[in-house]
mmCIF file of C-alpha atoms in Angstrom:
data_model
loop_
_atom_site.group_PDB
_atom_site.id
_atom_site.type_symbol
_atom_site.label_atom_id
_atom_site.label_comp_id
_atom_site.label_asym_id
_atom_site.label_seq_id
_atom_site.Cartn_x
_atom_site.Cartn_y
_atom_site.Cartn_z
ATOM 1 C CA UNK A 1 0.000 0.000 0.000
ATOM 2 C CA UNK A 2 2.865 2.340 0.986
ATOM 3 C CA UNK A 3 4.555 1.911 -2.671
ATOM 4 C CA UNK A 4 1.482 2.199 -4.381
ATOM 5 C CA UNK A 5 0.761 5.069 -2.568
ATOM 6 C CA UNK A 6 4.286 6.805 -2.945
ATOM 7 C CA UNK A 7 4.067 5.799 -6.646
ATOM 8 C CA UNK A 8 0.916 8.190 -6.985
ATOM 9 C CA UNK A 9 2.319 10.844 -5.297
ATOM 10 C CA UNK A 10 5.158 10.964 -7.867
ATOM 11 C CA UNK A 11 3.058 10.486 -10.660
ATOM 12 C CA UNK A 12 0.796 13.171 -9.686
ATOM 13 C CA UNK A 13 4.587 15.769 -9.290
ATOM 14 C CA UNK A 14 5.517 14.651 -12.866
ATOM 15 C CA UNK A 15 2.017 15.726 -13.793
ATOM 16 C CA UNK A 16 2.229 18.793 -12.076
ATOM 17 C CA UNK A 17 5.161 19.317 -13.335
ATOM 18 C CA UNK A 18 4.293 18.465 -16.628
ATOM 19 C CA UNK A 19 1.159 21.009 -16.845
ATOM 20 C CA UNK A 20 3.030 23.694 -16.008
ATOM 21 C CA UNK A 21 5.858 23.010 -18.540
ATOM 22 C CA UNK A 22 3.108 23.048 -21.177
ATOM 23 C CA UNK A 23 1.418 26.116 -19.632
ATOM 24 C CA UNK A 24 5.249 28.000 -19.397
ATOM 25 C CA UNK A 25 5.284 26.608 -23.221
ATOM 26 C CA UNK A 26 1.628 27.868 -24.200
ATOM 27 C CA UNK A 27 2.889 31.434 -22.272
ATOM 28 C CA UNK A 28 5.995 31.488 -24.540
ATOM 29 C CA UNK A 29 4.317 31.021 -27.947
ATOM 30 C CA UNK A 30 1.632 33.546 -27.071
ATOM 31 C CA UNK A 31 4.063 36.176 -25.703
ATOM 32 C CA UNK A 32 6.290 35.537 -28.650
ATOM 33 C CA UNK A 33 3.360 36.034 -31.300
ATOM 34 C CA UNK A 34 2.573 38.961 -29.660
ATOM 35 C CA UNK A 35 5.218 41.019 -28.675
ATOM 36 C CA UNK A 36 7.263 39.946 -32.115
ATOM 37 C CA UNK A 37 4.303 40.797 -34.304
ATOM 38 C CA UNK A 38 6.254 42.478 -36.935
ATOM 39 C CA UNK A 39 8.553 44.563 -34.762
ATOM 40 C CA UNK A 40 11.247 44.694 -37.836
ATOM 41 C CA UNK A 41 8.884 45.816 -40.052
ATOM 42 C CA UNK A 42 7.698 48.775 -38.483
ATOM 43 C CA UNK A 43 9.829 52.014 -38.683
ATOM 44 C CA UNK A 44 11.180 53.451 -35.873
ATOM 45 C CA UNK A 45 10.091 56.222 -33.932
ATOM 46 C CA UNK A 46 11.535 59.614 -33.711
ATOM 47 C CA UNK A 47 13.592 60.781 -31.457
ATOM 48 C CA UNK A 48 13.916 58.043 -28.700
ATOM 49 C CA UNK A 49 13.940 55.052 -31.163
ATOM 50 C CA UNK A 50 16.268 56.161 -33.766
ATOM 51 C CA UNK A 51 18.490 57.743 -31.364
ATOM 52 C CA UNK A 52 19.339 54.859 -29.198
ATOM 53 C CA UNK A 53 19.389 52.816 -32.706
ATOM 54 C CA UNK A 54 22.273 55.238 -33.733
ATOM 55 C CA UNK A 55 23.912 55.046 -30.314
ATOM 56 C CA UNK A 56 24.197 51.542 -30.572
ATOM 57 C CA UNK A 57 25.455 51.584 -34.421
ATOM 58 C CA UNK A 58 28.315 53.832 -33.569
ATOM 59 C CA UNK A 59 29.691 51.695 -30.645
ATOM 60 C CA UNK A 60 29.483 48.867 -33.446
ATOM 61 C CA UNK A 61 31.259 50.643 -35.573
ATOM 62 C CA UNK A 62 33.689 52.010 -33.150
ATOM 63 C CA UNK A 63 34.680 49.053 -31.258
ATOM 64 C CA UNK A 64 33.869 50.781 -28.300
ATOM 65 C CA UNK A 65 31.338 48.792 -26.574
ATOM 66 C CA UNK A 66 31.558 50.582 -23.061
ATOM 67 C CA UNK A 67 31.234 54.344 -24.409
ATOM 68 C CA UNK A 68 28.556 55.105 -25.668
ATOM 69 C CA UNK A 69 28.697 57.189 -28.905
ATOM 70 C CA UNK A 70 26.365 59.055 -30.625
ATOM 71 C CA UNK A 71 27.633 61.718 -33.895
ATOM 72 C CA UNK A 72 31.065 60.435 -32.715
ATOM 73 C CA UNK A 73 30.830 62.133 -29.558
ATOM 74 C CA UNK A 74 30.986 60.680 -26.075
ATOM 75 C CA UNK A 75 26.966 59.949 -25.063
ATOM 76 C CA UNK A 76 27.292 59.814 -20.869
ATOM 77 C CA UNK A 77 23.136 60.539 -20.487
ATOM 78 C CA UNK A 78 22.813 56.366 -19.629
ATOM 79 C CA UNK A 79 24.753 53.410 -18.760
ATOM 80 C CA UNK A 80 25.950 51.416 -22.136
ATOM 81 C CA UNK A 81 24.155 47.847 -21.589
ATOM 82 C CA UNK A 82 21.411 48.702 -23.470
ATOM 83 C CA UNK A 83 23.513 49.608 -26.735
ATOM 84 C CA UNK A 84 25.859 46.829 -26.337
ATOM 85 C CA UNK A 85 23.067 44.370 -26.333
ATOM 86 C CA UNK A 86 21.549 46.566 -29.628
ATOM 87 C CA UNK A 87 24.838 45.988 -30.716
ATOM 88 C CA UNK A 88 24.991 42.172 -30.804
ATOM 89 C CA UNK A 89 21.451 41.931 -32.161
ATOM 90 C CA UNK A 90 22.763 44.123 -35.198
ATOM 91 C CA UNK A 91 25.798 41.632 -35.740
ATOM 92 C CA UNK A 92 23.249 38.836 -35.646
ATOM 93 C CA UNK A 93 20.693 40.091 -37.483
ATOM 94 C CA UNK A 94 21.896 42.984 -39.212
ATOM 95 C CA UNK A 95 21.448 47.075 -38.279
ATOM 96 C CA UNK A 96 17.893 47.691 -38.936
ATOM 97 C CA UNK A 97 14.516 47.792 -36.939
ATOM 98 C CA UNK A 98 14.820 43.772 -36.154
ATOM 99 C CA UNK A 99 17.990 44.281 -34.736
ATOM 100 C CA UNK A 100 17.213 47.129 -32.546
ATOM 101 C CA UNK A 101 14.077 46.128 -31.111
ATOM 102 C CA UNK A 102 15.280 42.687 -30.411
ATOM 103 C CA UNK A 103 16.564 43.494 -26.795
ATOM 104 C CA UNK A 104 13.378 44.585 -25.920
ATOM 105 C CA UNK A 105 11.257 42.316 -27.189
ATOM 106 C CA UNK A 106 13.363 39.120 -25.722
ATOM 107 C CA UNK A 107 13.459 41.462 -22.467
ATOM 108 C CA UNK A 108 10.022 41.286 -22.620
ATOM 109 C CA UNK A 109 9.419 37.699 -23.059
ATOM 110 C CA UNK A 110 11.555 36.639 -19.962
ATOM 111 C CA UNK A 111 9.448 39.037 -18.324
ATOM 112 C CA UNK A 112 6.471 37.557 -19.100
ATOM 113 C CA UNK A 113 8.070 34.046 -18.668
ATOM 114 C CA UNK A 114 9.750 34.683 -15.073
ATOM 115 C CA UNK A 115 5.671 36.205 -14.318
ATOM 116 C CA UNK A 116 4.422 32.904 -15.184
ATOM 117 C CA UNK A 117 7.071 30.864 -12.977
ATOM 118 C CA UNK A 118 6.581 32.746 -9.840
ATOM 119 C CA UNK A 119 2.572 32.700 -9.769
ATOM 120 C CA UNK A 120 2.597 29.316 -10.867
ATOM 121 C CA UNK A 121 4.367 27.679 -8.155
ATOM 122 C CA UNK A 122 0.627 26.770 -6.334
ATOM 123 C CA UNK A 123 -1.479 26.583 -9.634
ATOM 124 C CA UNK A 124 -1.085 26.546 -12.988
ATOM 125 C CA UNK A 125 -3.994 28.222 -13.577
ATOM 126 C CA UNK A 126 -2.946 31.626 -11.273
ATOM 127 C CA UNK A 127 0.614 31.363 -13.641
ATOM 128 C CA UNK A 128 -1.533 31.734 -16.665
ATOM 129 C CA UNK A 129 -3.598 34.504 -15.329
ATOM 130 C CA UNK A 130 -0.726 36.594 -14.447
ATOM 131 C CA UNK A 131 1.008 36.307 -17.495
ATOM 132 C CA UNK A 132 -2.336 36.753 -19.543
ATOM 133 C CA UNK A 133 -3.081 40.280 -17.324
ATOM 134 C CA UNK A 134 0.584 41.208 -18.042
ATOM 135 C CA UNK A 135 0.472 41.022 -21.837
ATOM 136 C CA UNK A 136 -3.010 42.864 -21.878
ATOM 137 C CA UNK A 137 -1.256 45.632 -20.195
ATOM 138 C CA UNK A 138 -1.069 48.398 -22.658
ATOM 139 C CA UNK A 139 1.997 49.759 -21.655
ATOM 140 C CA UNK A 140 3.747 46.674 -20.686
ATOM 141 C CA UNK A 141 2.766 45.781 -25.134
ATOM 142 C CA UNK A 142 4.199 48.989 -25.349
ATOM 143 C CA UNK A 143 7.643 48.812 -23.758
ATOM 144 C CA UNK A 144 8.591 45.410 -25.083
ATOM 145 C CA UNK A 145 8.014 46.610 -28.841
ATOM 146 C CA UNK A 146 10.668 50.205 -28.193
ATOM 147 C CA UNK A 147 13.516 50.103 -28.045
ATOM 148 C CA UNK A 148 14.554 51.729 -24.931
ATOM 149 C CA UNK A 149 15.397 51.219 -21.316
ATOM 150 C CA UNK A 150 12.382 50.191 -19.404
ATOM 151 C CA UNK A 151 12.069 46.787 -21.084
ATOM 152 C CA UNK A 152 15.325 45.395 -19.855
ATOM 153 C CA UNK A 153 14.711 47.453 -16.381
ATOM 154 C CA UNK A 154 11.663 45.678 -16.202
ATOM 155 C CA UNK A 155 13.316 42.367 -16.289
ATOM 156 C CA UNK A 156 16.108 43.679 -13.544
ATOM 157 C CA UNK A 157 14.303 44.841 -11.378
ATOM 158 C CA UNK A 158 11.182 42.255 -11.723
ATOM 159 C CA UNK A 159 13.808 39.210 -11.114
ATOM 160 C CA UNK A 160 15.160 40.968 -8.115
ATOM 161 C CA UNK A 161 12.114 41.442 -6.684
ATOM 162 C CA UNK A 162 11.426 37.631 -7.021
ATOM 163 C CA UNK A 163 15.283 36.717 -5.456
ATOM 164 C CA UNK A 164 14.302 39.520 -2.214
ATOM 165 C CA UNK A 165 11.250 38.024 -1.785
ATOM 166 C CA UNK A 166 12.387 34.849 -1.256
ATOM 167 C CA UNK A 167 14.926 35.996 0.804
ATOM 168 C CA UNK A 168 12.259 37.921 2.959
ATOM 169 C CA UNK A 169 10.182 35.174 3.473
ATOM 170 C CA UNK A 170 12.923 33.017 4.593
ATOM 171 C CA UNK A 171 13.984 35.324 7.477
ATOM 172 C CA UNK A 172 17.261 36.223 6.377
ATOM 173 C CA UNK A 173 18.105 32.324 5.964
ATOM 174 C CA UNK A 174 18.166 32.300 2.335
ATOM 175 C CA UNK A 175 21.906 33.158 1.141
ATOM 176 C CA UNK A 176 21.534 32.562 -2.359
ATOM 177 C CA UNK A 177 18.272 34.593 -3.300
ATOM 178 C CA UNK A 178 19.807 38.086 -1.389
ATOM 179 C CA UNK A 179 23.042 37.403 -3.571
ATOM 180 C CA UNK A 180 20.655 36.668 -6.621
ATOM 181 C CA UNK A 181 18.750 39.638 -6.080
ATOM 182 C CA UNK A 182 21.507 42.177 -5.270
ATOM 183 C CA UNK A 183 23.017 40.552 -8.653
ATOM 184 C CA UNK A 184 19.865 41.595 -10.385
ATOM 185 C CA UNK A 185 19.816 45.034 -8.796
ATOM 186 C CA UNK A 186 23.605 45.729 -10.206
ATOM 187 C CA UNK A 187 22.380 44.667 -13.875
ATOM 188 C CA UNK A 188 19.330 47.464 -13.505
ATOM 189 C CA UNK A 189 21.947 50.156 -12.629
ATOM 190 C CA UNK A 190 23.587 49.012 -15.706
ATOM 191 C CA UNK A 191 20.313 49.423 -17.360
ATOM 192 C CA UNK A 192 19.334 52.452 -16.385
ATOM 193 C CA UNK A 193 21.302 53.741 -13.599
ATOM 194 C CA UNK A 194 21.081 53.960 -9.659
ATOM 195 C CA UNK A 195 16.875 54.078 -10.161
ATOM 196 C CA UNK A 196 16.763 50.510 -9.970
ATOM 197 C CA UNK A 197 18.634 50.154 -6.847
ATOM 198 C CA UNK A 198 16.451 53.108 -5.362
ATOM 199 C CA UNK A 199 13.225 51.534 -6.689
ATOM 200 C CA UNK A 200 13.964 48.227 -4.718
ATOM 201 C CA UNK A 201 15.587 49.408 -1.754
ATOM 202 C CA UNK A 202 12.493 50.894 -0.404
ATOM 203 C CA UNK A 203 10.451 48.150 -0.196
ATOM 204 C CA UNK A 204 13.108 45.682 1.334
ATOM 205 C CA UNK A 205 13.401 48.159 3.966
ATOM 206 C CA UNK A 206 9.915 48.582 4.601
ATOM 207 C CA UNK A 207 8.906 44.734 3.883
ATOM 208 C CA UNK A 208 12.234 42.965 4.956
ATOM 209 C CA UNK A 209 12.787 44.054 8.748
ATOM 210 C CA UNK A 210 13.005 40.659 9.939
ATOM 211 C CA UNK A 211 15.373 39.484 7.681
ATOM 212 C CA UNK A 212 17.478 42.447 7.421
ATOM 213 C CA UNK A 213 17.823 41.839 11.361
ATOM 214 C CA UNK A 214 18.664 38.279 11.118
ATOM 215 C CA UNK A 215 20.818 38.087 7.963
ATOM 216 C CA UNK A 216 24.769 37.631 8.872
ATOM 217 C CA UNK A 217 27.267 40.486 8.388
ATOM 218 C CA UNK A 218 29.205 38.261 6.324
ATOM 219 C CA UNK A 219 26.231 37.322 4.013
ATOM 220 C CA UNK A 220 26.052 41.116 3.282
ATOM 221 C CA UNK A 221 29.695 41.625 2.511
ATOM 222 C CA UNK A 222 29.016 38.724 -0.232
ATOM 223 C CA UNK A 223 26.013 40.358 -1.212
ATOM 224 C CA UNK A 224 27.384 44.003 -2.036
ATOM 225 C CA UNK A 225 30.894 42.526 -3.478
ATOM 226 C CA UNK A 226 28.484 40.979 -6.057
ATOM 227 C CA UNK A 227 26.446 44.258 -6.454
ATOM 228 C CA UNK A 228 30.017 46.082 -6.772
ATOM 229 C CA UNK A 229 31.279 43.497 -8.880
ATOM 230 C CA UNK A 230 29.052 43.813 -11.628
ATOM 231 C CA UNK A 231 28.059 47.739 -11.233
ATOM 232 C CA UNK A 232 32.176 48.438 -11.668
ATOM 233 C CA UNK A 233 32.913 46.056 -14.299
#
């Protein structure tokens, strides 16, 4: 009895399982119709658009993948992930609208996809309805479809988010998911500068007392090397 009975409650986690691989699956294809819908085709949009576009076609053309460049002149208004990224897509796909809206849109999709993977860790069902609400959103549609800075900021600063939550609930206990998330905070300053770390400080003071009491010193020190790390490289 004790076999059969273990031997359904492992068939019944591979189902589980199973359903909400096909339901991440059935998320993908449906965020991927959507927010790729023709995004090469369409021109792109003065002045934000083509601007960043250009940025990122100069570094290319430069070599100079940490400056960004725009007329051939220094461009210090943001950090220079954003263009690099651009960059790649244009050496992948070529410099045109594809390439330059690429970042965002894939930014977008792993939005959408890490949505679906938190909310569905009870039911499948609440994973689909988040993701479904989050690609009805006008402005999310928006973001991942221009190229700019809020798509991959989005994705920073969601993940994070996710990592300090975890690390919330677990009192402090949970090393990994404060390094994770401080790791995640350091690629949204890349993004888009100290905003993201500003944007997600405030609620892990506010939410996180307990485990910002209970979390070791030395847990910290790992946490901000990390944050340095990445923000300095």
């Amino acid at each position: 009895m004790l076999e059969r009975r273990g031997g359904r409650k492992g068939e019944e986690g591979d189902g589980t399982t199973l359903s909400r691989t096909r339901g991440l699956v059935l998320v993908l294809v449906a965020a991927v119709l959507l927010l790729g819908a023709r995004i090469g085709d369409l021109p792109l949009l003065d002045p934000d658009e083509a601007k960043h576009a250009q940025v990122a076609r100069e570094m290319l053309e430069a070599g100079r993948w940490l400056e960004p460049l725009v007329y051939g002149q220094p461009y210090h208004h943001k950090p220079s992930l954003l263009y690099a990224l651009i960059g790649l897509c244009y050496r992948l796909f070529g410099v045109g609208e594809l390439g330059a809206r690429m970042v965002p849109a894939v930014a977008g999709l792993l939005t959408v996809a890490l949505v679906y993977l938190h909310a569905s860790k009870r039911r499948v069902a609440d994973g689909l309805l988040a993701s479904l609400l989050l690609m009805a959103s006008a402005l999310f549609f928006a973001v991942a479809r221009f190229t700019n800075f809020d798509g991959l900021l989005a994705l920073a600063t969601f993940g994070a988010v996710v990592a300090l939550s975890r690390w919330i609930d677990s009192e402090g206990r949970d090393a990994r998911s404060l390094v994770c998330g401080a790791a995640l905070a350091a690629f949204g300053v890349l993004v888009k500068g100290p905003a993201a770390a500003v944007l997600l400080a405030i609620p892990v003071i506010v939410c996180g007392r307990g485990a910002l009491r209970h979390t070791p010193v030395a847990l910290y020190l790992v946490a901000a090397a990390s944050f340095v790390g990445i923000v300095g490289a």
